[in-house]
């Protein structure tokens, strides 16, 4: 199976804004940005899965219009829930509130939100529910940087703490080749296109 990890295009938010689940608008250049992503894709996915966030759904719907394939939304592909921090500037979040999370973001939950480990668990649930794809199928996932990093960590057997080593720019596309041999799963990162 080939898995194409596609990040949404640039949002229209002030620099330094904490947003995860918040449904933010896209930059005014979104039509051009979306066309650029589609031209980089260069394959016809057999099906597309997407976060229901507006910044992902507009891109996913444009892909299916271009390639006439199936689209399914999943809340499991949504970005990290930053809870009480959503929509605030990072500089507005008191260090006394955020230090516990930044020092252990994998296990520590944001106030009224979730930890990165919880995000990983729900993304893993999504992937496990889809594990019986035909081996020759090409799957596109339109989602967020946090979700993409968790998928890469899962399939490349990396600790979640190392996920931020992956540069996941707006409109970037990554390709994973996933092979199953009984219960064994192996994956290889084929390319990352920023």
mmCIF file of C-alpha atoms in Angstrom, residues 49 84 124 166:
data_model
loop_
_atom_site.group_PDB
_atom_site.id
_atom_site.type_symbol
_atom_site.label_atom_id
_atom_site.label_comp_id
_atom_site.label_asym_id
_atom_site.label_seq_id
_atom_site.Cartn_x
_atom_site.Cartn_y
_atom_site.Cartn_z
ATOM 1 C CA UNK A 49 -9.421 10.363 3.894
ATOM 2 C CA UNK A 84 -8.274 26.159 26.717
ATOM 3 C CA UNK A 124 -3.487 4.605 15.342
ATOM 4 C CA UNK A 166 10.089 16.004 10.451
#
